[in-house]
Structure formats: structure tokens, C-alpha cells
Tab-separated table of C-alpha atoms in Angstrom:
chain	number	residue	atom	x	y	z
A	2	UNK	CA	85.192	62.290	162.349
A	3	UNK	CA	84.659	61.724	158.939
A	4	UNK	CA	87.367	59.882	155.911
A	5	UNK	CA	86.495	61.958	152.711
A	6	UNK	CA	86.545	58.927	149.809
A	7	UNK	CA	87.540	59.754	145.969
A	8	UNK	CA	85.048	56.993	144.226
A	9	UNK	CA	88.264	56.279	142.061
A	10	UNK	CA	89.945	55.739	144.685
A	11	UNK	CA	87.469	52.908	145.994
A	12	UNK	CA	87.024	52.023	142.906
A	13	UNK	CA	90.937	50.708	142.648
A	14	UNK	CA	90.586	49.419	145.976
A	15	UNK	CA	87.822	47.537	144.665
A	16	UNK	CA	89.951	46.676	141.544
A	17	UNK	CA	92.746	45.219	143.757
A	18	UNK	CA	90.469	43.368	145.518
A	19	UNK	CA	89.120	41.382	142.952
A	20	UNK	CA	92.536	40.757	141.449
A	21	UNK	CA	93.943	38.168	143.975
A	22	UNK	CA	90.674	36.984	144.655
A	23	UNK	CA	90.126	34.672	147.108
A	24	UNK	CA	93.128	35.531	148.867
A	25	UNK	CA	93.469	38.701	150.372
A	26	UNK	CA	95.027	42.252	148.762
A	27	UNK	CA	96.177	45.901	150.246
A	28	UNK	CA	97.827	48.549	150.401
A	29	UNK	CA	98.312	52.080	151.981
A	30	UNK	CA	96.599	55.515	151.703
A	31	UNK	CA	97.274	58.475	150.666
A	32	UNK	CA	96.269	62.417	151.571
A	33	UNK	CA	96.210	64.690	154.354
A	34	UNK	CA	94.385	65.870	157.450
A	35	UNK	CA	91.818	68.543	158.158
A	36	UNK	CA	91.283	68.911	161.623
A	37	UNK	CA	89.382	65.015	162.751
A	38	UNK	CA	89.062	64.391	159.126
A	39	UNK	CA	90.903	62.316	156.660
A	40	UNK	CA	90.883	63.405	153.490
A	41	UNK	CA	92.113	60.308	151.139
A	42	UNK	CA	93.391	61.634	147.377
A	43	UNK	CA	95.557	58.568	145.987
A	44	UNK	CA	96.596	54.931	147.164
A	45	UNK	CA	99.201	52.283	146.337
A	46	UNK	CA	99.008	48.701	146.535
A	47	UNK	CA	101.035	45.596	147.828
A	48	UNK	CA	104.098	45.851	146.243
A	49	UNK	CA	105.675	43.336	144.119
A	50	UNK	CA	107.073	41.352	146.945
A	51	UNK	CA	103.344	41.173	149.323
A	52	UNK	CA	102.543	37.930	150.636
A	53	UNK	CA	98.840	36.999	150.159
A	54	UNK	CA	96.567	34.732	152.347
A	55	UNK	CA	93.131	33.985	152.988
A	56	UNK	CA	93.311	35.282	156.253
A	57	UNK	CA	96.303	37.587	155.909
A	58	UNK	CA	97.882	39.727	154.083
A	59	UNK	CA	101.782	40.722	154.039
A	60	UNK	CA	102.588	44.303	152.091
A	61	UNK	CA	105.620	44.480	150.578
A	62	UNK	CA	106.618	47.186	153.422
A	63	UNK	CA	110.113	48.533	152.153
A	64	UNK	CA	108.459	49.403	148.435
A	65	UNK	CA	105.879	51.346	150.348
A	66	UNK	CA	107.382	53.518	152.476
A	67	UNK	CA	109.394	54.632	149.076
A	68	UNK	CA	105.840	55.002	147.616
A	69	UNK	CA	104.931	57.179	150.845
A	70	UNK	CA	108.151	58.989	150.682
A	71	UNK	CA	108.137	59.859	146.505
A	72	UNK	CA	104.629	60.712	147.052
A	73	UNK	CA	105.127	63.402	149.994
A	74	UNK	CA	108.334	64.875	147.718
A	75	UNK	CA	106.371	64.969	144.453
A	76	UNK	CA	103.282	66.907	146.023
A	77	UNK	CA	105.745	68.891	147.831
A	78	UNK	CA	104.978	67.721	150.757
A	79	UNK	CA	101.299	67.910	150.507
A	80	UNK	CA	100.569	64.059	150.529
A	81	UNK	CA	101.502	61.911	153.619
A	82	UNK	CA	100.910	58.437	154.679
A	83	UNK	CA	97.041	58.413	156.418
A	84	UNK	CA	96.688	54.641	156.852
A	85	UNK	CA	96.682	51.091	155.726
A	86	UNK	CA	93.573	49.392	153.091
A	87	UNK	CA	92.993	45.479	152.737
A	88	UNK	CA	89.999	43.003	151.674
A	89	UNK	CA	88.879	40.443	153.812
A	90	UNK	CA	87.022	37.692	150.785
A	91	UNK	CA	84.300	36.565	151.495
A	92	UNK	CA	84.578	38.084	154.654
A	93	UNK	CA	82.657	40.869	156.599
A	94	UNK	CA	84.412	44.475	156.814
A	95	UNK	CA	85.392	44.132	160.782
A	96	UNK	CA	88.267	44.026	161.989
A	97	UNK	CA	89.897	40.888	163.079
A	98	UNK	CA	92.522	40.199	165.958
A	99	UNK	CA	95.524	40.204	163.244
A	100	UNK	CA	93.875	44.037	161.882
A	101	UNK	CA	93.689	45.645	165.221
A	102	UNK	CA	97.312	44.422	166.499
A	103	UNK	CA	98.617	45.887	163.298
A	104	UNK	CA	96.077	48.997	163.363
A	105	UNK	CA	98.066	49.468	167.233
A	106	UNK	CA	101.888	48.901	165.497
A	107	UNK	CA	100.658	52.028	163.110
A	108	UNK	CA	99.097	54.297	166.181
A	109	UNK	CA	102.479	53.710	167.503
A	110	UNK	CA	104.142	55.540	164.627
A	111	UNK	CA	101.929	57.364	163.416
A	112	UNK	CA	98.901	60.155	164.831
A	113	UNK	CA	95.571	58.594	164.177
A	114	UNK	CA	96.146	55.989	161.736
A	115	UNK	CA	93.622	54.755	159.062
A	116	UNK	CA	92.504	50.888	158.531
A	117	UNK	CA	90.107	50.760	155.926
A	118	UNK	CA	88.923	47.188	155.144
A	119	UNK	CA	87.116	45.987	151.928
A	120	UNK	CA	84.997	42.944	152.427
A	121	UNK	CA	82.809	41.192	149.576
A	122	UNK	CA	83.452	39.174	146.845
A	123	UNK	CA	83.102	39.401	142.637
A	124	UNK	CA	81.166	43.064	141.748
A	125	UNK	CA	80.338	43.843	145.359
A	126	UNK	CA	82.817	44.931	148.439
A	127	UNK	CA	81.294	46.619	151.240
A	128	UNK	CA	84.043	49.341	153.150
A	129	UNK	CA	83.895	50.348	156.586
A	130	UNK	CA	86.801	52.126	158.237
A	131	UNK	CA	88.197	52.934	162.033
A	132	UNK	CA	90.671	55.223	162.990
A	133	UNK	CA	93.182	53.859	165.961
A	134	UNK	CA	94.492	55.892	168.837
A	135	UNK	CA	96.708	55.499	171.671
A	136	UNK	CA	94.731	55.704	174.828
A	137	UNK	CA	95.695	54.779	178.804
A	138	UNK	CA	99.450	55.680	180.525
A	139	UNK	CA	102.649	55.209	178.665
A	140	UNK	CA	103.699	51.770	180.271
A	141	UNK	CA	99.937	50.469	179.114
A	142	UNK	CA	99.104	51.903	176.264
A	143	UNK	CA	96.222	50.173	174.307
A	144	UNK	CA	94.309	51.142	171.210
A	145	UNK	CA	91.285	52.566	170.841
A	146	UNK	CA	89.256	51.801	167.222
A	147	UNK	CA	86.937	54.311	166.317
A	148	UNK	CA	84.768	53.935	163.181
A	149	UNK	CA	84.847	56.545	160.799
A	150	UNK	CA	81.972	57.927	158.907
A	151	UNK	CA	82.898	57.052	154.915
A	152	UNK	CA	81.929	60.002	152.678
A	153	UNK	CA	82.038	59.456	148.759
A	154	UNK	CA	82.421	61.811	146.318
A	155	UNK	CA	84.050	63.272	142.895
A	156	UNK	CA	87.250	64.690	143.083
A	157	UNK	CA	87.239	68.054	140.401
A	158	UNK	CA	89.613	67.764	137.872
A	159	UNK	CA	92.656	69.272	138.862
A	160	UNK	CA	92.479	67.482	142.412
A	161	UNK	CA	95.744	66.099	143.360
A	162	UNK	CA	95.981	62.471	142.677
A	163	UNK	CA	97.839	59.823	140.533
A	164	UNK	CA	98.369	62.153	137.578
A	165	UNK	CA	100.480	64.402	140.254
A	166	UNK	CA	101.954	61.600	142.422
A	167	UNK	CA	103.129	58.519	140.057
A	168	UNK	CA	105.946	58.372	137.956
A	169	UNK	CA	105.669	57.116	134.355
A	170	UNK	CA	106.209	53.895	134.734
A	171	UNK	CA	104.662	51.957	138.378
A	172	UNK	CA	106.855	49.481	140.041
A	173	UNK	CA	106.424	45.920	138.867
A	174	UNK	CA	103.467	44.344	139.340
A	175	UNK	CA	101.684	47.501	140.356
A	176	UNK	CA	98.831	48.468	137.889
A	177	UNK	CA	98.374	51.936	136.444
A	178	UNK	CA	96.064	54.143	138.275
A	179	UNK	CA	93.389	55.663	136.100
């Protein structure tokens, strides 16, 4: 199991992440499937109305699930929602009580979530990611959080991405991809 990494795309992860620095930043990913693999092409972040913490972090959920939704219609439905991405300052990249009670809200909606945390401060943030699954009978369902091996690597040029997927002009107080 295996999420496939654009370096631009941790590279605005790591952007956003510095940004609200020392309180915490995120958003959601963007791509598509390949058998156990998650292949991520494009993300978005909080939203204009996110809450930000030092310990938690509150996406602006309604702006996001348009983002997911104008995403998946403007790649024709080749883009989907593959999971959630936030920084933990100063922190280590594990996941905390809060990130694996929200990690089981997504497995509940959707197969094989991603949580993909960013943990560091200034230049350096360290990523590690887990993918969460349902596991036990239907009455007691509980997750299970498996870490996923983080491949980087260069996108070629006419890979799908924010060229393909953003509009013009990004929602307020959402920076332009590049």
C-alpha cells in the first residue's frame, strides 16, 4: 500500500503549514485509486471560514466538499476526494486521539480514507500518512490505521493537477496553486 506524492503537492502542504504557524492548517486531497494505492494529483486547503488551534484544526467543511465536487466535474470525473491533510507544529507526525476519531467519521463515508499529517516547524515538516478502514461487525465497528508507504516524485507536464482543476480565481483566502 503505497500514497504516490507530487513534490508540489507537498510542497503546498508545506506552504500552508508554515502560513498559520504555530497554530495548526489543512485541508483535503485530491486524486484517484489504483488498486491499494493512492495516487494524490492536487489539494485544497481550509477554506476561508477554518478554525485554527494549536491542537486542532476546524476545515471550513461546506467550501470543501464544493472544492471536491467542482474538482470531480472539471476532470470529468477523474478526481475524487482520497482523504484529509493537517500539520501538527511543533509536533511529531502521529496521530492523536482527535486525528483518529475523525480519520473513523471519514472511513464511515468514505472506502479507505487518507490522513496525511505534516509535523515540523519553519523550513522542515516531516509527513507520514495512514490509511483508515472499517474493521469488526456492523454494531462494533472500529478503525483500523494503517501507515502508508509515502512515495515522492515529479509529475510530467501534462499530469492532471491545478492547471486542470481550479478556476481562475480561488475562493477567498485560498492561495494560488503553482
Amino acid at each position: 500500500m503505497t500514497t504516490w506524492l507530487p513534490s508540489h503537492v507537498l510542497r503546498q502542504i508545506r506552504s500552508y503549514a508554515r502560513e498559520l504557524f504555530p497554530l495548526e492548517n489543512g485541508g483535503i486531497l485530491l486524486g484517484w485509486r489504483s488498486g491499494e494505492d493512492h495516487v494524490v494529483v492536487d489539494l485544497r486547503g481550509p477554506g476561508s471560514r477554518a478554525l485554527h488551534g494549536q491542537h486542532c484544526f476546524i476545515p471550513d467543511h461546506a467550501w470543501q466538499v464544493s472544492e471536491i465536487k467542482r474538482a470531480f466535474e472539471a476532470s470529468f470525473g477523474d478526481l475524487d476526494y482520497l482523504g484529509d491533510w493537517h500539520s501538527h507544529p511543533d509536533g511529531i507526525a502521529e496521530m492523536s486521539d482527535l486525528d483518529s476519531a475523525t480519520l473513523l467519521r471519514m472511513a464511515k463515508q468514505v472506502k479507505a480514507p487518507l490522513m496525511l499529517i505534516v509535523a515540523g516547524s519553519g523550513a522542515v515538516w516531516s509527513p507520514r500518512c495512514w490509511k483508515g478502514q472499517l474493521a469488526g461487525p456492523l454494531i462494533w465497528r472500529r478503525l483500523v490505521a494503517t501507515p502508508q508507504r509515502l512515495k515522492f516524485f515529479d509529475p510530467p507536464a501534462a499530469w492532471p493537477g491545478p492547471s486542470t482543476v481550479r478556476s481562475a480565481s480561488p475562493a477567498i483566502g485560498q492561495p494560488e496553486l503553482s
